[in-house]
């Protein structure tokens, strides 16, 4: 304790100072007195916990894939199958308002910085102090490193005031790495015990929430009483599942990138001489690129998921861009904007193979370099490697990420594509296939300039609500849960707060490739890719050709904090069907109705019709849930 | 006429649509009925022109440098020495409100796109139509190219409605080049005559306004009746002089860049592992980099003017950065943000010499390449060239700008410096001079992503006011003028509109270097560099060491269009003493006062004191205006 905070001088100015005064909006469940209880439809009994909080024990949750349930339940015997919970206002003014017992809660930024992260902490802090002024919030300095080494600071209102609604993770600094070793798990337990933590809250993406699940399970297993709660915070927006509609930071970063992309579209249309190739963040999933395309209506986007799905080679990708340039050139348009995610390169099959070979070689020999690597690659990989421009060759051999993989943010895929396209357009010009103007490319990487942004109203509200939710979930004694907020596309007043077991979000990856990799991975919360059958992608395909040809650019402008549009969220969120909890409720209502009709004493024909209908429903759902059926669906 | 506009489908959405409805604020002079007349202090007579407009003929203007006056007056015999003019409301409700005669005005975007440019056109259009619905505004497609080839479109309210308060130049497209040849001047005249233009308005920076002056002079000389008016619009903010306080677009672009830089500062402080090297636009002057540093309070900036003034070599610049990194490392800080303008490289003496040699060689031989250039450079230049990393070598030989110079935007100076710093830090580590963590750099170029931005309220108001002002200046029959707005740091209600002769902004460059370059350049409106004695630079030097060491980052956030701070302008503008016209007025008031005291009949001692005082004042001012004195001042 007692370590100094990063920002020594409190000098918020201008808009930052105005934003520090913003009071995030929270849904009704968090507005009056609070109660954690299982939603009515789960509930078969209610247990009075403490004060006004009620917890109902209901149906257990499960993984989405039937085939993963065994593996997850074996790996997580103590935390698999826990029920979903929902927060609900405990009722009118007469509800019990007894305060909670004081708690000691620890919190750490465990992923990469994402706008809104600070608000998770302020939401947690405000909820905790509102229930008991003697509760204590302890921040770990530097994420997991801070947990292992017990570098902490007790957070006070005074410390937090300059971080309310601010971007970045500079209150505490962020983690450098995921939890990797058994020793680190033991260190984390030792820290929780030494600090007498009732709760540990981890803020981050898929990796962080997998870590949270692992710690929760280990703590239960080894008799440590600290509860663990995860919060879904990542700019990539790829922690998506039945319980999680979007992640804190995705809204803000997409808006910042879209502002810049749209500016560049306007620039392209004004100068009429350049093709802009813009690489965006998004390693394993292309949600950011998709949302930015929907926002800016730029000419073209190459989603990693599309490329992987249609097994496009580097040559195919190049040709696709060249064909687009040629078509535009024939209409006298020699400019345009092409977006791509940083993860694109990994999704091109032959590149993926090359990257895997390089990763393996690098693990064996750190001194491998541009000059000596080619002879050690397979023939196919070497052919691709030798074909690449020197700057890409070098970038492929740069320092690794903490997980040993290539630093994709350092590989200038946009320049590689621009160069390949240039070569091809020159060839087409020489052979008379293309008669338009010379192709000119300008390349940009929009990466780090959005992560530290002042969060949007949506991210401020969402993060703050998650922070408060995490408190009530943890206070109810639940562990291995993620704080969740559902119905996010509606106004804050209609949001529903709750908790979902982390194990219910897990899956097992199979058929991994490469030497030394086992056939079946460990259960984890995995990234969710862009759904090529989903509505956001459908919107893109519906407009792709007109956006390509007709320059229907749209400029959403910079993030506004007041005035019209200040509370809008992403297009992705607003058009997705993601009211999972709502639909589950609707389903239970149907069951109730059917039970109401088919009671002892009902007419024989009614019972017969009910039996045959339910048999048919059961058959259909069984068939649809079988792994064989699910793998047969397109994409 | 009749050429289709670029944006075929009108589909402004969200914030863009909201902004299209914004009504720019204009100063009082433009609010009621209008009159152009010389400010009181210039006036010795008033000539009734038409309707309510009055023009007073007063004192002549002159260039700032005495030594330039002869050269400019010889080159511009018809347009040198014209008076300043000011727009003034013609008085109360009883003022004459007779409408103007119909005019035909042509307008072109002649510089690089700058946010607010469209508002110059809408301001011009609204003023022109308000005075006579039969007046016509003709837009040239593609800037000067459109003028030469008479590609035009008649602008209507319906066409303009989607471009009000929008960024970019996509209404008409922009120029590719400056006016270069006598043939082009004749083509411009032919266009003005064929289209029967009363007025030609050119929108752009120094080059464009030099072109405007040249056309105005040539038109008068050759009997063409079209008047020419220039508008100061450039993101670089380097068209600054006694009459021009800032340029349209500077405010918006600095705010967009500052938003991103500040986000990156927050990112640096959160991750604590990277040094960010960020290159910004600004070729001949570093105003953008200076303003962004004042806004973001990032750790370090390398202004071109500083480097040139202190004659720093590439080695010196590298060492300065390394020393800063070392000092921070000793405080445990292994991260930071370093800004530099794209023009930096040209201001490093040995680089400047190398660039000039390459330019000359390229003119002689287009096929010169990385492999064969070294032997054709001088020894000194070759030594530097050979020392450079291969990516910079290649970039130095890329396609030229339209003026034949190196495309600075394509030279990744930030990567060059990062690489040199990396090498030096490794050397210091090996020799034990530096014991901190490994230096990690991430490079960014913030260029094209701001030019197309939705303009800030300030730029919307300023551009719109300039457009209206241009109309009244032109309508008064003035040619060779720039529309000007003074007192910009005050509220719009205190702005003063007028016109200043372009020749009064001209200067002559001497002592140019390089083969084939004459010793004295042609008179032109030249870029103004950052004043190393000015207040904005003073603010930087005052805080430089604390900003370097203490991470006093400031996040101004994205541009806001409503709410607190929405009407703030740049720090540069707000702290500069730029009320030139106001001070001239004050000066005239003193003269009046002295004349009032010293009248025939005043006491003998008073007259004597007046004589000796005025003799002394005259001596001082004469000495201070001499070129020898001015070149002796520091910097």
JSON list of N, CA and C in Angstrom, two decimals, chain A residues 124-156:
[
{"chain": "A", "resi": 124, "resn": "UNK", "atom": "N", "xyz": [-17.74, 0.64, -9.32]},
{"chain": "A", "resi": 124, "resn": "UNK", "atom": "CA", "xyz": [-17.50, -0.30, -8.23]},
{"chain": "A", "resi": 124, "resn": "UNK", "atom": "C", "xyz": [-17.33, 0.45, -6.91]},
{"chain": "A", "resi": 125, "resn": "UNK", "atom": "N", "xyz": [-16.53, 1.51, -6.97]},
{"chain": "A", "resi": 125, "resn": "UNK", "atom": "CA", "xyz": [-16.23, 2.30, -5.77]},
{"chain": "A", "resi": 125, "resn": "UNK", "atom": "C", "xyz": [-17.50, 2.94, -5.21]},
{"chain": "A", "resi": 126, "resn": "UNK", "atom": "N", "xyz": [-18.28, 3.56, -6.09]},
{"chain": "A", "resi": 126, "resn": "UNK", "atom": "CA", "xyz": [-19.47, 4.27, -5.62]},
{"chain": "A", "resi": 126, "resn": "UNK", "atom": "C", "xyz": [-20.49, 3.30, -5.03]},
{"chain": "A", "resi": 127, "resn": "UNK", "atom": "N", "xyz": [-20.63, 2.12, -5.65]},
{"chain": "A", "resi": 127, "resn": "UNK", "atom": "CA", "xyz": [-21.58, 1.14, -5.13]},
{"chain": "A", "resi": 127, "resn": "UNK", "atom": "C", "xyz": [-21.13, 0.66, -3.75]},
{"chain": "A", "resi": 128, "resn": "UNK", "atom": "N", "xyz": [-19.86, 0.35, -3.67]},
{"chain": "A", "resi": 128, "resn": "UNK", "atom": "CA", "xyz": [-19.28, -0.19, -2.43]},
{"chain": "A", "resi": 128, "resn": "UNK", "atom": "C", "xyz": [-19.38, 0.81, -1.28]},
{"chain": "A", "resi": 129, "resn": "UNK", "atom": "N", "xyz": [-19.07, 2.07, -1.57]},
{"chain": "A", "resi": 129, "resn": "UNK", "atom": "CA", "xyz": [-19.12, 3.07, -0.51]},
{"chain": "A", "resi": 129, "resn": "UNK", "atom": "C", "xyz": [-20.56, 3.42, -0.15]},
{"chain": "A", "resi": 130, "resn": "UNK", "atom": "N", "xyz": [-21.47, 3.32, -1.13]},
{"chain": "A", "resi": 130, "resn": "UNK", "atom": "CA", "xyz": [-22.86, 3.67, -0.83]},
{"chain": "A", "resi": 130, "resn": "UNK", "atom": "C", "xyz": [-23.47, 2.64, 0.12]},
{"chain": "A", "resi": 131, "resn": "UNK", "atom": "N", "xyz": [-22.95, 1.43, 0.08]},
{"chain": "A", "resi": 131, "resn": "UNK", "atom": "CA", "xyz": [-23.50, 0.38, 0.92]},
{"chain": "A", "resi": 131, "resn": "UNK", "atom": "C", "xyz": [-22.82, 0.30, 2.29]},
{"chain": "A", "resi": 132, "resn": "UNK", "atom": "N", "xyz": [-21.57, 0.69, 2.30]},
{"chain": "A", "resi": 132, "resn": "UNK", "atom": "CA", "xyz": [-20.88, 0.71, 3.60]},
{"chain": "A", "resi": 132, "resn": "UNK", "atom": "C", "xyz": [-19.61, 1.53, 3.46]},
{"chain": "A", "resi": 133, "resn": "UNK", "atom": "N", "xyz": [-19.57, 2.64, 4.15]},
{"chain": "A", "resi": 133, "resn": "UNK", "atom": "CA", "xyz": [-18.44, 3.56, 4.03]},
{"chain": "A", "resi": 133, "resn": "UNK", "atom": "C", "xyz": [-17.14, 2.92, 4.50]},
{"chain": "A", "resi": 134, "resn": "UNK", "atom": "N", "xyz": [-17.25, 1.82, 5.27]},
{"chain": "A", "resi": 134, "resn": "UNK", "atom": "CA", "xyz": [-16.04, 1.15, 5.74]},
{"chain": "A", "resi": 134, "resn": "UNK", "atom": "C", "xyz": [-15.49, 0.13, 4.76]},
{"chain": "A", "resi": 135, "resn": "UNK", "atom": "N", "xyz": [-16.23, -0.11, 3.67]},
{"chain": "A", "resi": 135, "resn": "UNK", "atom": "CA", "xyz": [-15.69, -1.00, 2.65]},
{"chain": "A", "resi": 135, "resn": "UNK", "atom": "C", "xyz": [-14.48, -0.34, 2.00]},
{"chain": "A", "resi": 136, "resn": "UNK", "atom": "N", "xyz": [-13.61, -1.18, 1.49]},
{"chain": "A", "resi": 136, "resn": "UNK", "atom": "CA", "xyz": [-12.34, -0.67, 0.96]},
{"chain": "A", "resi": 136, "resn": "UNK", "atom": "C", "xyz": [-12.10, -1.20, -0.44]},
{"chain": "A", "resi": 137, "resn": "UNK", "atom": "N", "xyz": [-11.66, -0.29, -1.34]},
{"chain": "A", "resi": 137, "resn": "UNK", "atom": "CA", "xyz": [-11.32, -0.70, -2.69]},
{"chain": "A", "resi": 137, "resn": "UNK", "atom": "C", "xyz": [-9.81, -0.55, -2.88]},
{"chain": "A", "resi": 138, "resn": "UNK", "atom": "N", "xyz": [-9.19, -1.67, -3.22]},
{"chain": "A", "resi": 138, "resn": "UNK", "atom": "CA", "xyz": [-7.74, -1.69, -3.37]},
{"chain": "A", "resi": 138, "resn": "UNK", "atom": "C", "xyz": [-7.39, -1.88, -4.85]},
{"chain": "A", "resi": 139, "resn": "UNK", "atom": "N", "xyz": [-6.58, -0.96, -5.40]},
{"chain": "A", "resi": 139, "resn": "UNK", "atom": "CA", "xyz": [-6.18, -1.08, -6.79]},
{"chain": "A", "resi": 139, "resn": "UNK", "atom": "C", "xyz": [-4.81, -1.75, -6.89]},
{"chain": "A", "resi": 140, "resn": "UNK", "atom": "N", "xyz": [-4.68, -2.68, -7.83]},
{"chain": "A", "resi": 140, "resn": "UNK", "atom": "CA", "xyz": [-3.37, -3.30, -8.07]},
{"chain": "A", "resi": 140, "resn": "UNK", "atom": "C", "xyz": [-2.64, -2.48, -9.14]},
{"chain": "A", "resi": 141, "resn": "UNK", "atom": "N", "xyz": [-1.40, -2.14, -8.88]},
{"chain": "A", "resi": 141, "resn": "UNK", "atom": "CA", "xyz": [-0.60, -1.34, -9.81]},
{"chain": "A", "resi": 141, "resn": "UNK", "atom": "C", "xyz": [-0.02, -2.25, -10.89]},
{"chain": "A", "resi": 142, "resn": "UNK", "atom": "N", "xyz": [-0.33, -1.95, -12.14]},
{"chain": "A", "resi": 142, "resn": "UNK", "atom": "CA", "xyz": [0.28, -2.71, -13.24]},
{"chain": "A", "resi": 142, "resn": "UNK", "atom": "C", "xyz": [-0.37, -4.07, -13.49]},
{"chain": "A", "resi": 143, "resn": "UNK", "atom": "N", "xyz": [-1.66, -4.17, -13.23]},
{"chain": "A", "resi": 143, "resn": "UNK", "atom": "CA", "xyz": [-2.39, -5.40, -13.58]},
{"chain": "A", "resi": 143, "resn": "UNK", "atom": "C", "xyz": [-1.92, -6.63, -12.85]},
{"chain": "A", "resi": 144, "resn": "UNK", "atom": "N", "xyz": [-1.81, -7.73, -13.61]},
{"chain": "A", "resi": 144, "resn": "UNK", "atom": "CA", "xyz": [-1.44, -9.01, -12.98]},
{"chain": "A", "resi": 144, "resn": "UNK", "atom": "C", "xyz": [-0.10, -8.92, -12.25]},
{"chain": "A", "resi": 145, "resn": "UNK", "atom": "N", "xyz": [0.84, -8.17, -12.83]},
{"chain": "A", "resi": 145, "resn": "UNK", "atom": "CA", "xyz": [2.13, -8.00, -12.16]},
{"chain": "A", "resi": 145, "resn": "UNK", "atom": "C", "xyz": [1.93, -7.46, -10.75]},
{"chain": "A", "resi": 146, "resn": "UNK", "atom": "N", "xyz": [1.01, -6.49, -10.65]},
{"chain": "A", "resi": 146, "resn": "UNK", "atom": "CA", "xyz": [0.71, -5.89, -9.35]},
{"chain": "A", "resi": 146, "resn": "UNK", "atom": "C", "xyz": [0.08, -6.88, -8.39]},
{"chain": "A", "resi": 147, "resn": "UNK", "atom": "N", "xyz": [-0.71, -7.81, -8.96]},
{"chain": "A", "resi": 147, "resn": "UNK", "atom": "CA", "xyz": [-1.33, -8.84, -8.09]},
{"chain": "A", "resi": 147, "resn": "UNK", "atom": "C", "xyz": [-0.24, -9.77, -7.56]},
{"chain": "A", "resi": 148, "resn": "UNK", "atom": "N", "xyz": [0.59, -10.28, -8.49]},
{"chain": "A", "resi": 148, "resn": "UNK", "atom": "CA", "xyz": [1.64, -11.24, -8.09]},
{"chain": "A", "resi": 148, "resn": "UNK", "atom": "C", "xyz": [2.55, -10.65, -7.02]},
{"chain": "A", "resi": 149, "resn": "UNK", "atom": "N", "xyz": [2.90, -9.35, -7.21]},
{"chain": "A", "resi": 149, "resn": "UNK", "atom": "CA", "xyz": [3.89, -8.75, -6.30]},
{"chain": "A", "resi": 149, "resn": "UNK", "atom": "C", "xyz": [3.22, -7.92, -5.20]},
{"chain": "A", "resi": 150, "resn": "UNK", "atom": "N", "xyz": [1.88, -7.95, -5.16]},
{"chain": "A", "resi": 150, "resn": "UNK", "atom": "CA", "xyz": [1.13, -7.22, -4.13]},
{"chain": "A", "resi": 150, "resn": "UNK", "atom": "C", "xyz": [1.47, -5.73, -4.09]},
{"chain": "A", "resi": 151, "resn": "UNK", "atom": "N", "xyz": [1.62, -5.14, -5.28]},
{"chain": "A", "resi": 151, "resn": "UNK", "atom": "CA", "xyz": [1.79, -3.67, -5.35]},
{"chain": "A", "resi": 151, "resn": "UNK", "atom": "C", "xyz": [0.40, -3.06, -5.41]},
{"chain": "A", "resi": 152, "resn": "UNK", "atom": "N", "xyz": [0.01, -2.37, -4.36]},
{"chain": "A", "resi": 152, "resn": "UNK", "atom": "CA", "xyz": [-1.38, -1.91, -4.29]},
{"chain": "A", "resi": 152, "resn": "UNK", "atom": "C", "xyz": [-1.49, -0.47, -3.83]},
{"chain": "A", "resi": 153, "resn": "UNK", "atom": "N", "xyz": [-2.66, 0.08, -4.00]},
{"chain": "A", "resi": 153, "resn": "UNK", "atom": "CA", "xyz": [-2.96, 1.40, -3.48]},
{"chain": "A", "resi": 153, "resn": "UNK", "atom": "C", "xyz": [-4.44, 1.38, -3.08]},
{"chain": "A", "resi": 154, "resn": "UNK", "atom": "N", "xyz": [-4.75, 1.96, -1.92]},
{"chain": "A", "resi": 154, "resn": "UNK", "atom": "CA", "xyz": [-6.16, 2.04, -1.53]},
{"chain": "A", "resi": 154, "resn": "UNK", "atom": "C", "xyz": [-6.78, 3.23, -2.23]},
{"chain": "A", "resi": 155, "resn": "UNK", "atom": "N", "xyz": [-7.82, 2.97, -2.99]},
{"chain": "A", "resi": 155, "resn": "UNK", "atom": "CA", "xyz": [-8.43, 4.03, -3.80]},
{"chain": "A", "resi": 155, "resn": "UNK", "atom": "C", "xyz": [-9.41, 4.85, -2.97]},
{"chain": "A", "resi": 156, "resn": "UNK", "atom": "N", "xyz": [-9.30, 6.17, -3.11]},
{"chain": "A", "resi": 156, "resn": "UNK", "atom": "CA", "xyz": [-10.20, 7.08, -2.40]},
{"chain": "A", "resi": 156, "resn": "UNK", "atom": "C", "xyz": [-10.93, 7.94, -3.42]}
]
